[in-house]
Amino acid sequence: QVQLVESGGGLVQAGGSLRLSCAASGRTFSTYAMGWFRQAPGKEREFVSRISRSSTITYYADSVKGRFTISRDNAKNTVYLQMNSLKPEDTAVYYCAADFDQYGGTYYSTDKYESWGQGTQVTVSS
């Protein structure tokens, strides 16, 4: 099992930036892919981004492409989400998740990820 702890959320004005971090412990970090999801009030949890074990492959939701950047530091057991040009519609609780490749499914499906953090709130004011 893996423990994931997100940080870096907060309140920011539209057009601003935030960097989220997710610290992992309990399993060798470089052996699994990581993803970021978000959930706005009254909505389903949705895919934001994913990064492979060695950072060679990344995916982004169309809604954040060109504005968000995912990265990871395997030496620090941490994955990051740099969020620029934030919009009010980016307001949500952001979750990081670990994919141990034990489940099937697509990279953008919540079902593919086995461990989840508790989430960090991001609020973008207009």
mmCIF file of C-alpha atoms in Angstrom:
data_model
loop_
_atom_site.group_PDB
_atom_site.id
_atom_site.type_symbol
_atom_site.label_atom_id
_atom_site.label_comp_id
_atom_site.label_asym_id
_atom_site.label_seq_id
_atom_site.Cartn_x
_atom_site.Cartn_y
_atom_site.Cartn_z
ATOM 1 C CA GLN A 1 0.000 0.000 0.000
ATOM 2 C CA VAL A 2 1.038 3.582 -0.596
ATOM 3 C CA GLN A 3 0.254 6.690 1.399
ATOM 4 C CA LEU A 4 -0.236 9.852 -0.639
ATOM 5 C CA VAL A 5 -0.388 13.357 0.802
ATOM 6 C CA GLU A 6 -1.245 16.359 -1.359
ATOM 7 C CA SER A 7 -0.325 19.937 -0.581
ATOM 8 C CA GLY A 8 -0.133 23.309 -2.273
ATOM 9 C CA GLY A 9 -3.788 24.100 -2.793
ATOM 10 C CA GLY A 10 -5.300 27.457 -1.940
ATOM 11 C CA LEU A 11 -7.162 30.501 -3.176
ATOM 12 C CA VAL A 12 -5.859 32.272 -6.262
ATOM 13 C CA GLN A 13 -7.205 34.844 -8.685
ATOM 14 C CA ALA A 14 -7.997 33.941 -12.268
ATOM 15 C CA GLY A 15 -4.842 33.998 -14.341
ATOM 16 C CA GLY A 16 -2.701 33.044 -11.384
ATOM 17 C CA SER A 17 -0.618 29.953 -10.698
ATOM 18 C CA LEU A 18 -0.320 27.223 -8.114
ATOM 19 C CA ARG A 19 1.904 24.202 -7.765
ATOM 20 C CA LEU A 20 0.480 21.111 -6.169
ATOM 21 C CA SER A 21 2.682 18.452 -4.623
ATOM 22 C CA CYS A 22 1.932 14.870 -3.732
ATOM 23 C CA ALA A 23 4.335 13.048 -1.438
ATOM 24 C CA ALA A 24 4.300 9.264 -1.539
ATOM 25 C CA SER A 25 5.507 6.714 0.974
ATOM 26 C CA GLY A 26 5.301 2.983 1.515
ATOM 27 C CA ARG A 27 6.393 1.623 -1.844
ATOM 28 C CA THR A 28 9.244 2.327 -4.240
ATOM 29 C CA PHE A 29 8.025 5.457 -5.986
ATOM 30 C CA SER A 30 9.743 4.819 -9.302
ATOM 31 C CA THR A 31 7.809 1.585 -9.842
ATOM 32 C CA TYR A 32 4.396 3.092 -10.502
ATOM 33 C CA ALA A 33 2.717 5.749 -12.582
ATOM 34 C CA MET A 34 0.944 8.696 -10.996
ATOM 35 C CA GLY A 35 -2.118 10.686 -11.884
ATOM 36 C CA TRP A 36 -3.945 13.834 -10.868
ATOM 37 C CA PHE A 37 -7.723 14.051 -10.774
ATOM 38 C CA ARG A 38 -10.117 16.720 -9.601
ATOM 39 C CA GLN A 39 -13.657 16.892 -8.349
ATOM 40 C CA ALA A 40 -15.825 19.979 -8.330
ATOM 41 C CA PRO A 41 -18.950 20.200 -6.145
ATOM 42 C CA GLY A 42 -21.785 18.162 -7.589
ATOM 43 C CA LYS A 43 -19.608 16.685 -10.332
ATOM 44 C CA GLU A 44 -17.863 13.411 -11.008
ATOM 45 C CA ARG A 45 -14.168 13.062 -10.298
ATOM 46 C CA GLU A 46 -12.345 13.764 -13.546
ATOM 47 C CA PHE A 47 -8.933 13.063 -14.994
ATOM 48 C CA VAL A 48 -6.433 15.917 -15.140
ATOM 49 C CA SER A 49 -3.028 14.443 -15.916
ATOM 50 C CA ARG A 50 -0.836 11.372 -15.705
ATOM 51 C CA ILE A 51 2.900 10.694 -15.733
ATOM 52 C CA SER A 52 4.708 7.416 -16.308
ATOM 53 C CA ARG A 53 7.213 5.876 -13.903
ATOM 54 C CA SER A 54 10.235 7.439 -15.611
ATOM 55 C CA SER A 55 8.489 10.664 -16.717
ATOM 56 C CA THR A 56 8.786 9.714 -20.387
ATOM 57 C CA ILE A 57 5.044 9.699 -21.051
ATOM 58 C CA THR A 58 2.527 12.294 -19.930
ATOM 59 C CA TYR A 59 -1.155 12.806 -20.618
ATOM 60 C CA TYR A 60 -3.414 15.781 -20.076
ATOM 61 C CA ALA A 61 -7.102 16.456 -20.197
ATOM 62 C CA ASP A 62 -7.992 18.770 -23.060
ATOM 63 C CA SER A 63 -9.292 21.320 -20.567
ATOM 64 C CA VAL A 64 -5.838 21.803 -18.995
ATOM 65 C CA LYS A 65 -3.506 21.124 -21.914
ATOM 66 C CA GLY A 66 -1.050 23.961 -22.381
ATOM 67 C CA ARG A 67 -1.748 25.373 -18.910
ATOM 68 C CA PHE A 68 -0.850 22.527 -16.520
ATOM 69 C CA THR A 69 2.381 20.563 -16.345
ATOM 70 C CA ILE A 70 2.879 17.316 -14.484
ATOM 71 C CA SER A 71 6.311 16.231 -13.295
ATOM 72 C CA ARG A 72 7.846 13.913 -10.767
ATOM 73 C CA ASP A 73 11.025 13.619 -8.751
ATOM 74 C CA ASN A 74 11.648 9.967 -7.966
ATOM 75 C CA ALA A 75 14.471 10.859 -5.591
ATOM 76 C CA LYS A 76 12.002 12.871 -3.506
ATOM 77 C CA ASN A 77 9.053 10.494 -3.926
ATOM 78 C CA THR A 78 6.960 13.409 -5.116
ATOM 79 C CA VAL A 79 4.773 14.250 -8.083
ATOM 80 C CA TYR A 80 3.893 17.825 -8.961
ATOM 81 C CA LEU A 81 1.206 19.629 -10.875
ATOM 82 C CA GLN A 82 2.149 23.114 -12.003
ATOM 83 C CA MET A 83 -1.022 25.008 -12.812
ATOM 84 C CA ASN A 84 -0.789 28.268 -14.756
ATOM 85 C CA SER A 85 -3.408 30.589 -16.236
ATOM 86 C CA LEU A 86 -5.936 29.289 -13.775
ATOM 87 C CA LYS A 87 -9.624 29.746 -14.492
ATOM 88 C CA PRO A 88 -12.636 29.715 -12.173
ATOM 89 C CA GLU A 89 -13.670 26.412 -13.741
ATOM 90 C CA ASP A 90 -10.472 24.855 -12.385
ATOM 91 C CA THR A 91 -11.937 25.180 -8.891
ATOM 92 C CA ALA A 92 -12.088 21.701 -7.362
ATOM 93 C CA VAL A 93 -10.538 19.331 -4.882
ATOM 94 C CA TYR A 94 -7.436 17.903 -6.509
ATOM 95 C CA TYR A 95 -6.370 14.330 -5.807
ATOM 96 C CA CYS A 96 -3.222 12.449 -6.663
ATOM 97 C CA ALA A 97 -3.443 8.741 -7.319
ATOM 98 C CA ALA A 98 -1.073 5.822 -7.832
ATOM 99 C CA ASP A 99 -1.378 3.219 -10.581
ATOM 100 C CA PHE A 100 0.378 -0.048 -9.708
ATOM 101 C CA ASP A 101 -0.760 -1.550 -12.997
ATOM 102 C CA GLN A 102 -2.876 -4.136 -11.168
ATOM 103 C CA TYR A 103 -6.168 -2.984 -12.595
ATOM 104 C CA GLY A 104 -7.225 -2.722 -16.179
ATOM 105 C CA GLY A 105 -8.822 0.276 -17.722
ATOM 106 C CA THR A 106 -7.696 3.418 -19.385
ATOM 107 C CA TYR A 107 -5.269 5.953 -17.981
ATOM 108 C CA TYR A 108 -8.023 8.559 -17.536
ATOM 109 C CA SER A 109 -10.329 6.264 -15.554
ATOM 110 C CA THR A 110 -10.464 6.450 -11.763
ATOM 111 C CA ASP A 111 -10.821 2.658 -11.706
ATOM 112 C CA LYS A 112 -7.230 2.240 -12.873
ATOM 113 C CA TYR A 113 -5.708 3.798 -9.766
ATOM 114 C CA GLU A 114 -5.267 1.818 -6.581
ATOM 115 C CA SER A 115 -4.286 4.426 -4.012
ATOM 116 C CA TRP A 116 -5.564 7.954 -3.495
ATOM 117 C CA GLY A 117 -4.612 10.965 -1.439
ATOM 118 C CA GLN A 118 -7.028 12.930 0.700
ATOM 119 C CA GLY A 119 -7.181 15.854 -1.722
ATOM 120 C CA THR A 120 -6.288 19.532 -1.628
ATOM 121 C CA GLN A 121 -8.717 22.358 -2.367
ATOM 122 C CA VAL A 122 -8.007 24.743 -5.227
ATOM 123 C CA THR A 123 -10.247 27.782 -5.522
ATOM 124 C CA VAL A 124 -9.920 30.226 -8.394
ATOM 125 C CA SER A 125 -11.757 33.513 -8.024
ATOM 126 C CA SER A 126 -12.895 35.580 -10.995
#
